[in-house]
PDB file of C-alpha atoms in Angstrom:
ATOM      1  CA  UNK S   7       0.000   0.000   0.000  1.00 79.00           C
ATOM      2  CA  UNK S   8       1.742   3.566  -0.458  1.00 95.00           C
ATOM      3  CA  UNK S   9       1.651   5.603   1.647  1.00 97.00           C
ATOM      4  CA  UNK S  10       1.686   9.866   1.830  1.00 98.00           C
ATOM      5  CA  UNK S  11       5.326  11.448   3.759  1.00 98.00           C
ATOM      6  CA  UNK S  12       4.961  14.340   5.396  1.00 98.00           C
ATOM      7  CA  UNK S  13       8.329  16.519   5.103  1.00 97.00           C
ATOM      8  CA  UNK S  14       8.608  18.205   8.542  1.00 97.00           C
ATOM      9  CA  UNK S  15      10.733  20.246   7.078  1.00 95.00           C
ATOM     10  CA  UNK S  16       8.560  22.439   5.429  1.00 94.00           C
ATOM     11  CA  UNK S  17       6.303  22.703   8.140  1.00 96.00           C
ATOM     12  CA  UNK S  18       5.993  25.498   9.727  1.00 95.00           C
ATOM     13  CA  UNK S  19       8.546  25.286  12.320  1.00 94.00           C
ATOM     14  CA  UNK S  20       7.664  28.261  14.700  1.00 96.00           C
ATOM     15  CA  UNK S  21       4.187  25.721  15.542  1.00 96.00           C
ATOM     16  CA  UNK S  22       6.063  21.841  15.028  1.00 96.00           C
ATOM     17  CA  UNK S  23       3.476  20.492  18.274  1.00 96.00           C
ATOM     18  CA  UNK S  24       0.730  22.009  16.527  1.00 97.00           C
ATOM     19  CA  UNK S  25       1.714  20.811  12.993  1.00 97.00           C
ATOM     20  CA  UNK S  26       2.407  17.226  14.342  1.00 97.00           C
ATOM     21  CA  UNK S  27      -0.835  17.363  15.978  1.00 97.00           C
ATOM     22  CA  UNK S  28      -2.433  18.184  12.408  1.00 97.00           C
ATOM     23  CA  UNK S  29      -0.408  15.861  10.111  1.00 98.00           C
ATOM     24  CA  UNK S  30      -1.637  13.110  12.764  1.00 98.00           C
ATOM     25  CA  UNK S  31      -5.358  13.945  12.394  1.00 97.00           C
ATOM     26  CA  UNK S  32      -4.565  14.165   8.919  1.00 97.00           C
ATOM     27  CA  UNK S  33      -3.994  10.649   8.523  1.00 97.00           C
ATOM     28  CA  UNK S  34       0.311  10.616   8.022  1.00 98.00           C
ATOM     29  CA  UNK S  35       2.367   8.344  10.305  1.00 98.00           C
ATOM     30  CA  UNK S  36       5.290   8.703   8.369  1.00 98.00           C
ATOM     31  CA  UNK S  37       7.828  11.567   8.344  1.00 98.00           C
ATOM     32  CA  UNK S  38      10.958  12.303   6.250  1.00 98.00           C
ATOM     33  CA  UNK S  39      13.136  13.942   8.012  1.00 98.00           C
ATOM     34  CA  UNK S  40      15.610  16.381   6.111  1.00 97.00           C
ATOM     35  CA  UNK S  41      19.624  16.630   7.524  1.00 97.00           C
ATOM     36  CA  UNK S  42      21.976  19.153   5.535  1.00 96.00           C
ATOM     37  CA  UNK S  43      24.997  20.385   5.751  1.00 96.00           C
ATOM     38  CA  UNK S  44      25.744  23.341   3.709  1.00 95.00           C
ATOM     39  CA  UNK S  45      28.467  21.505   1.288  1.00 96.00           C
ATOM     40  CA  UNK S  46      26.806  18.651  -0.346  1.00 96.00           C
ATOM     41  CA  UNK S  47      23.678  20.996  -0.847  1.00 94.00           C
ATOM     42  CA  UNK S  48      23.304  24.816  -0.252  1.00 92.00           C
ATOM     43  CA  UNK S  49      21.063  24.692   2.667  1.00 93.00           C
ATOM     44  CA  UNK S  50      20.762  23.819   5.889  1.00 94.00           C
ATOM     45  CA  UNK S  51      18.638  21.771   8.288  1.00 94.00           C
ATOM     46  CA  UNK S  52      17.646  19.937  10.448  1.00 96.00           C
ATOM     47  CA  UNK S  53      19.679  19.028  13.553  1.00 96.00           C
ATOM     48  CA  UNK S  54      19.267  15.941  16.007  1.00 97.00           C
ATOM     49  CA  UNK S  55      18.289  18.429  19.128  1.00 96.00           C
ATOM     50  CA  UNK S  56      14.810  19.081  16.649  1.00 96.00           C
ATOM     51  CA  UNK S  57      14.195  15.822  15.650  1.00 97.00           C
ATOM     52  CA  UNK S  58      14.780  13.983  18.356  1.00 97.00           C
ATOM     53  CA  UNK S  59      11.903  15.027  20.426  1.00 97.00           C
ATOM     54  CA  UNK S  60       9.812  14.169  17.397  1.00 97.00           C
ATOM     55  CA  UNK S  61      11.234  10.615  16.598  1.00 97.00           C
ATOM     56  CA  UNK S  62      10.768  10.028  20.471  1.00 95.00           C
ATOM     57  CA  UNK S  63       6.831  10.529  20.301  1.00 95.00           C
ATOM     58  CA  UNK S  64       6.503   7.098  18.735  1.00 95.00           C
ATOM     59  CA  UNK S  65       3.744   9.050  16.625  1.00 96.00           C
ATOM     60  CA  UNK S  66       5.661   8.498  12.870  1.00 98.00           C
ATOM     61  CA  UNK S  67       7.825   6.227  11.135  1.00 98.00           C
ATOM     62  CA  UNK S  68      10.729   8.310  10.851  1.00 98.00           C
ATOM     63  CA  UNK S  69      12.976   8.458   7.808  1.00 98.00           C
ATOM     64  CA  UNK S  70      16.408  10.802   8.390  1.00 98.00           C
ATOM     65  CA  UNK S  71      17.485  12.164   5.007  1.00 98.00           C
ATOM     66  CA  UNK S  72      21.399  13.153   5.252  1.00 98.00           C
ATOM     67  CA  UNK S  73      21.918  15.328   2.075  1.00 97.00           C
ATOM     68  CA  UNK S  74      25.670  15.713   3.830  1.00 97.00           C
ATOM     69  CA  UNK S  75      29.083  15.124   2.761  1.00 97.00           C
ATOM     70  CA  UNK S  76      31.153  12.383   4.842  1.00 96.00           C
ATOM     71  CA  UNK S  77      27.654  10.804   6.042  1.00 98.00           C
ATOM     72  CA  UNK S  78      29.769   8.489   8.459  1.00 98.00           C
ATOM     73  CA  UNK S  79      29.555  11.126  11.134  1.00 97.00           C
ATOM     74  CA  UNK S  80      26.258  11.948  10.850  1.00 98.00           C
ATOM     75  CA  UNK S  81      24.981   8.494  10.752  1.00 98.00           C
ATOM     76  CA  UNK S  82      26.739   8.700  14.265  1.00 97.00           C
ATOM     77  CA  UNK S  83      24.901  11.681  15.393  1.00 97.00           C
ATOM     78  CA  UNK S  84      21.768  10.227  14.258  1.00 98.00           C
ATOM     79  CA  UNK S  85      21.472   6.839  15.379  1.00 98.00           C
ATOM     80  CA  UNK S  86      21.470   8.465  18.731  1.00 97.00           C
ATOM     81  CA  UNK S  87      17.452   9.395  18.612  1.00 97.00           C
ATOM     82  CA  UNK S  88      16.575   6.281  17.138  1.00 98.00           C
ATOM     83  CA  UNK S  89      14.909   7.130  13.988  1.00 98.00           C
ATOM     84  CA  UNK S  90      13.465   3.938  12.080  1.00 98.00           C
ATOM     85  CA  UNK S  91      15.458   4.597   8.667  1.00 98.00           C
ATOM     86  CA  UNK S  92      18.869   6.308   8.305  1.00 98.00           C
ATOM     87  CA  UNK S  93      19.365   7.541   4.098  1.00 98.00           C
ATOM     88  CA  UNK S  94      22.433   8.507   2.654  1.00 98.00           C
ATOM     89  CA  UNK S  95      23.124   9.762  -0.410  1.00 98.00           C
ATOM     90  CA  UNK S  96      25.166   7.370  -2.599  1.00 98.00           C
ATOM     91  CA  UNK S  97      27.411  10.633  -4.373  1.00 98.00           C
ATOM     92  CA  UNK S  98      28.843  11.287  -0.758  1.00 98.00           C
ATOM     93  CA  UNK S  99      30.872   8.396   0.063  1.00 97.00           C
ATOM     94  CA  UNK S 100      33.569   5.900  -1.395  1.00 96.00           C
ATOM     95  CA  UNK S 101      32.401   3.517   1.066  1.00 97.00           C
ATOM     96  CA  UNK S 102      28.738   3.124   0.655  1.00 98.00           C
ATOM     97  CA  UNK S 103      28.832  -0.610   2.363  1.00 98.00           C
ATOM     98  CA  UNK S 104      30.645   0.702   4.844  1.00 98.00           C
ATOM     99  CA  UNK S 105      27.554   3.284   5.657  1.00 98.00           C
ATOM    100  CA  UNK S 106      25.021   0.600   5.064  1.00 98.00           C
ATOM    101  CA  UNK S 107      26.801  -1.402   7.890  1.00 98.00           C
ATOM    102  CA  UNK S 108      27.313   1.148  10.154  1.00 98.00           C
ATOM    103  CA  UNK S 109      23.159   1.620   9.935  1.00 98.00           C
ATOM    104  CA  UNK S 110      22.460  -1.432  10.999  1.00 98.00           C
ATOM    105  CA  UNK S 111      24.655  -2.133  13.626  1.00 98.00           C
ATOM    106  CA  UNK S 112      22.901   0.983  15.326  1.00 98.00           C
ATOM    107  CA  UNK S 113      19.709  -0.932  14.563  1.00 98.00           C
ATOM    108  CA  UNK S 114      18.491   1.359  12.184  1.00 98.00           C
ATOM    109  CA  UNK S 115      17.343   0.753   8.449  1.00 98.00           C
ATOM    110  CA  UNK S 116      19.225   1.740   5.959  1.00 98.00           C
ATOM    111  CA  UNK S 117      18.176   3.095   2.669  1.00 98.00           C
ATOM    112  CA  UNK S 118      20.380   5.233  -0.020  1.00 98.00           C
ATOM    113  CA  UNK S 119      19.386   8.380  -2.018  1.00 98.00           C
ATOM    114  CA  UNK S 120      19.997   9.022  -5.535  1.00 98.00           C
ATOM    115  CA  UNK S 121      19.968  12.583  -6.864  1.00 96.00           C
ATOM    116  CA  UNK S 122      18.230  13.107 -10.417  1.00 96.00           C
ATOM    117  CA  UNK S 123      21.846  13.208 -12.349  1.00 95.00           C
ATOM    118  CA  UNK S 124      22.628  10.024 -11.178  1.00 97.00           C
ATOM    119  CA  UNK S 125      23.031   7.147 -12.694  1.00 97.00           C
ATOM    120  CA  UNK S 126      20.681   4.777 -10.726  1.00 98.00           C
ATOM    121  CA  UNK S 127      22.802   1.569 -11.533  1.00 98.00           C
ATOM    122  CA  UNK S 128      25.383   2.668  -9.020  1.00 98.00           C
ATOM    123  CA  UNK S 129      22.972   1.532  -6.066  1.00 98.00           C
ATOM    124  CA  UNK S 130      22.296  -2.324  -8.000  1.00 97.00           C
ATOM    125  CA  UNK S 131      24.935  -3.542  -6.016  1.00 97.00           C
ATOM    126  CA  UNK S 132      23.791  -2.958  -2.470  1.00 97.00           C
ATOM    127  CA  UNK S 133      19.832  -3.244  -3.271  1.00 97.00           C
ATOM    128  CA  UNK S 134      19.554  -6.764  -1.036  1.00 96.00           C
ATOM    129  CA  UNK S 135      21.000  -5.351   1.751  1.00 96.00           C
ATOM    130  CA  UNK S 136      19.033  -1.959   1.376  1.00 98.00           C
ATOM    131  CA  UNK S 137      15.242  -1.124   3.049  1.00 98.00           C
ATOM    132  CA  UNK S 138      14.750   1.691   1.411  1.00 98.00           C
ATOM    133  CA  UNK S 139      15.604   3.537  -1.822  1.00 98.00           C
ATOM    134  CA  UNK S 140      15.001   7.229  -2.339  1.00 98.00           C
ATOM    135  CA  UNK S 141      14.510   8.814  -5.735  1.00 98.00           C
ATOM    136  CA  UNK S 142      15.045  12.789  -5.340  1.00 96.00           C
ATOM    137  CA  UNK S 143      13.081  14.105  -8.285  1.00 95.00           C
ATOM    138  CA  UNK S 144      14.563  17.052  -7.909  1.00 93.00           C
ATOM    139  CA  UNK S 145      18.072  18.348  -7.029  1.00 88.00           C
ATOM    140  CA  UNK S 146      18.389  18.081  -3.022  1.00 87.00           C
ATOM    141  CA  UNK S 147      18.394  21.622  -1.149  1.00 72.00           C
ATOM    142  CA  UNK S 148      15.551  23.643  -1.470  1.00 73.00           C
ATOM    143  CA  UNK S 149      11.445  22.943  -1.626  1.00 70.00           C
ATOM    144  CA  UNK S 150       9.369  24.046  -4.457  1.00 67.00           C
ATOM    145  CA  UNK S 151      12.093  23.021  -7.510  1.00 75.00           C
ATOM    146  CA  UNK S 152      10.263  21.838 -10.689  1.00 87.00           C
ATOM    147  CA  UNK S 153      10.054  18.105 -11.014  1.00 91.00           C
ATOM    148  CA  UNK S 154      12.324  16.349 -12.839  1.00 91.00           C
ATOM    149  CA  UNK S 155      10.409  14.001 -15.267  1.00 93.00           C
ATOM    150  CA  UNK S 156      13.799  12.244 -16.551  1.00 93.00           C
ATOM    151  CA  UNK S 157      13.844  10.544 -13.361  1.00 95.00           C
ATOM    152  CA  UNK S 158      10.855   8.841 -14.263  1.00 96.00           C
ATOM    153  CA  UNK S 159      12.939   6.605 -16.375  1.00 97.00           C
ATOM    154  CA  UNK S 160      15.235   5.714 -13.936  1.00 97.00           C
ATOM    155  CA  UNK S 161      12.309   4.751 -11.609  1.00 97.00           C
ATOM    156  CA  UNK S 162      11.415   2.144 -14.464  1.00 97.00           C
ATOM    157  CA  UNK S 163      14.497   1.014 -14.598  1.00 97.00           C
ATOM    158  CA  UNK S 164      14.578   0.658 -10.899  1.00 97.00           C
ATOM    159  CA  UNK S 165      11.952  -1.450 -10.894  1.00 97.00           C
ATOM    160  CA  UNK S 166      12.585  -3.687 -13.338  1.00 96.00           C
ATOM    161  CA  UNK S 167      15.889  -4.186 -11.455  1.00 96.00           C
ATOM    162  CA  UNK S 168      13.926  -5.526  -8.377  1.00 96.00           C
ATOM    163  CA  UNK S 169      11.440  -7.856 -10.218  1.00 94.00           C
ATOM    164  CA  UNK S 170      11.536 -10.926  -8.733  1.00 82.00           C
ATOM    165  CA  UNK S 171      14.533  -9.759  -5.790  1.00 85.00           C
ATOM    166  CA  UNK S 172      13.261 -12.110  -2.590  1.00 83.00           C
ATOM    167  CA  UNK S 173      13.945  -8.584  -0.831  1.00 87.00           C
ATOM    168  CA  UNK S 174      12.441  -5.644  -2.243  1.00 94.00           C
ATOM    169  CA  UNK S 175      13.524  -2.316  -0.524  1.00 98.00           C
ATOM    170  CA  UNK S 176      10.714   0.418  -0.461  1.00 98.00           C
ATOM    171  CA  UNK S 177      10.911   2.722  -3.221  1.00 98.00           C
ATOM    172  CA  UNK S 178      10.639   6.535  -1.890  1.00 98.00           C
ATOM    173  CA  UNK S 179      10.031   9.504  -4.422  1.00 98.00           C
ATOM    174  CA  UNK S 180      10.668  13.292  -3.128  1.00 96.00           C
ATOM    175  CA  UNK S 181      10.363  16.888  -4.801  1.00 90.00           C
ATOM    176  CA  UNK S 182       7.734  18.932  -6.211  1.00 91.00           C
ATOM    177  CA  UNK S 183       5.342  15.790  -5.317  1.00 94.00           C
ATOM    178  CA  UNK S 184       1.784  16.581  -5.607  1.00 93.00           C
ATOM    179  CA  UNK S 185      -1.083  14.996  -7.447  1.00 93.00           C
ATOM    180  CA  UNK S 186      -0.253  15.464 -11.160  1.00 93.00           C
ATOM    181  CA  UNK S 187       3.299  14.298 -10.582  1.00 94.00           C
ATOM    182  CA  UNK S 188       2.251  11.487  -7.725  1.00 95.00           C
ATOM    183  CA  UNK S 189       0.316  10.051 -10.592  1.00 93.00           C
ATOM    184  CA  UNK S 190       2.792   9.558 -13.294  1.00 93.00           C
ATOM    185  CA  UNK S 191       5.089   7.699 -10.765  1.00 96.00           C
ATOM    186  CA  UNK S 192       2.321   5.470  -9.462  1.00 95.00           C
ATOM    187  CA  UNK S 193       2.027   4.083 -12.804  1.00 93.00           C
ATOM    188  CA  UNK S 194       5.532   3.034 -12.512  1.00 95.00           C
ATOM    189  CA  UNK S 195       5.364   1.765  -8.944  1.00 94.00           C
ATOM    190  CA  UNK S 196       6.563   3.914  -5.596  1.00 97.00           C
ATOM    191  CA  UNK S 197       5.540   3.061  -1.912  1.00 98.00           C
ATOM    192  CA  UNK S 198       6.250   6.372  -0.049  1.00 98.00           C
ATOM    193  CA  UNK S 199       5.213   9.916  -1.755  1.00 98.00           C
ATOM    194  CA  UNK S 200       7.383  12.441   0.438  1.00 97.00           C
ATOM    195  CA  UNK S 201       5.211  16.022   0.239  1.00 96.00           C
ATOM    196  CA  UNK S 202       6.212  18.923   1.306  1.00 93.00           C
ATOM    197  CA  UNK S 203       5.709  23.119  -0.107  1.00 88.00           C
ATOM    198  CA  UNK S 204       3.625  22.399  -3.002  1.00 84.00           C
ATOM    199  CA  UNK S 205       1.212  19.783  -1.981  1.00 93.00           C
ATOM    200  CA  UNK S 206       0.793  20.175   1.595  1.00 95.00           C
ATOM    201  CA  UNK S 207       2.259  22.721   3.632  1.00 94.00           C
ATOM    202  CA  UNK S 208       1.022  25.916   1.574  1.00 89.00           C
ATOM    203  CA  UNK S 209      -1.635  28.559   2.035  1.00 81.00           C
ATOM    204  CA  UNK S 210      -4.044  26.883  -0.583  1.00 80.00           C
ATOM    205  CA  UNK S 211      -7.958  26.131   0.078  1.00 74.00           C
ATOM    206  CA  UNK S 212      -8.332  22.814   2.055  1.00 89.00           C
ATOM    207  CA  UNK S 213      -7.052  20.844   5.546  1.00 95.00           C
ATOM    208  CA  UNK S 214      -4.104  18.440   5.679  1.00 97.00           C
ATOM    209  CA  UNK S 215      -6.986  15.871   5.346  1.00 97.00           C
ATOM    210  CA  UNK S 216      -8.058  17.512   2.310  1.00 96.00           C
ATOM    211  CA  UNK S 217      -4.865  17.143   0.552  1.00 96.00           C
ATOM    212  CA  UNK S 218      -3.689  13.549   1.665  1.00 97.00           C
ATOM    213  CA  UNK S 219      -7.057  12.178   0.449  1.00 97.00           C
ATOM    214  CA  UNK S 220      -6.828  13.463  -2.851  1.00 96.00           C
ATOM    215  CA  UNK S 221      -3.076  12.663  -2.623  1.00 96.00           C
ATOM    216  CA  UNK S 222      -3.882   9.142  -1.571  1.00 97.00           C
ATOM    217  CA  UNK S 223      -6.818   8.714  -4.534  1.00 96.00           C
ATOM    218  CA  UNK S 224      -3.807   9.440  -7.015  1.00 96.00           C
ATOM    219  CA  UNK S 225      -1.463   6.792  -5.656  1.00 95.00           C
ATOM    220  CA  UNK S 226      -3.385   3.727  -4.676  1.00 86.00           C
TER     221      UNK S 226
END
């Protein structure tokens, strides 16, 4: 069944009790959870001392999304709150078993992100031991960046990689997802629709229920 992400980072931060509150009534139990560093993207966000008190609720499955250069040390910092998946981006590290181990000796999940000018062939060799693969369909940094439809190819591709795997890692899709986008990839098969700016947390008519239903109507 797939499933709608809420991106806490693009909620509004001043109110996160309030907006946690909402996105629960709304129907999401699953949050991705945004980590950069200022080098391997031009932003920052969000440190452990924020999303720790929201991983320790026990309200959301919690995915931790380290756009960050030498991921090793975050992973570290990380694994601390206990979040249920750890992501790293495979363009960050020569090691990228080495990260996948480190995950899951902290008892963590471990999934890898691949950023839209990537080739996604450079993950084949560590999709068994992976539980979760994240397709950015747009470059990682900033909200509100125009989809990337090329990256619908390499979803395809994706998938036809796993067909018949006896271990099938979630497939996770984030940028600019909203319902005309949300439906093109659901053709091609995704389990976890990360929304953020454009789909959810905006000023537009309509609750978070609103929103996720019609979001949810598009991807099942």
């Amino acid at each position: 069944m797939s499933k709608v992400v809420a991106s806490i980072m693009c909620a509004d931060q001043l109110n996160l009790a309030q907006e946690l509150t909402d996105l629960t009534d709304a129907g999401i139990d699953w949050l991705h959870c945004d980590v950069m560093d200022g080098v391997f993207v031009n932003n920052l966000a969000m440190g452990p001392y924020v999303l720790g008190p929201i991983i320790q609720t026990k309200r959301f499955t919690t995915d931790v999304h380290l756009a960050c250069v030498n991921p090793e040390k975050y992973v570290e910092m990380f694994a601390a709150v206990k979040p249920d998946y750890i992501t790293f981006h495979i363009e960050t590290t020569n090691d990228p078993q080495g990260v996948i181990d480190q995950i899951h000796q902290a008892g963590i999940k471990a999934g890898i992100a691949v950023s839209p000018e990537t080739p996604v062939e450079s993950i084949f060799p560590y999709l068994a031991q992976l539980e979760l693969v994240l397709m950015m369909t747009v470059n990682p940094g900033f909200a509100g960046q125009v989809f990337q439809t090329a990256v619908l190819d390499k979803i395809k591709r994706l998938n036809q990689e796993l067909a018949g795997n006896s271990k099938r890692p979630l497939i996770e899709v984030d940028g600019n997802i909203n319902c005309e986008t949300s439906g093109a990839i659901s053709q091609l098969g995704a389990d976890l629709y990360v929304v953020g700016t454009s789909a959810l947390f905006n000023n537009q008519l309509g609750t978070y229920r609103d929103k996720v239903l019609a979001l949810e109507e598009v991807i099942q």
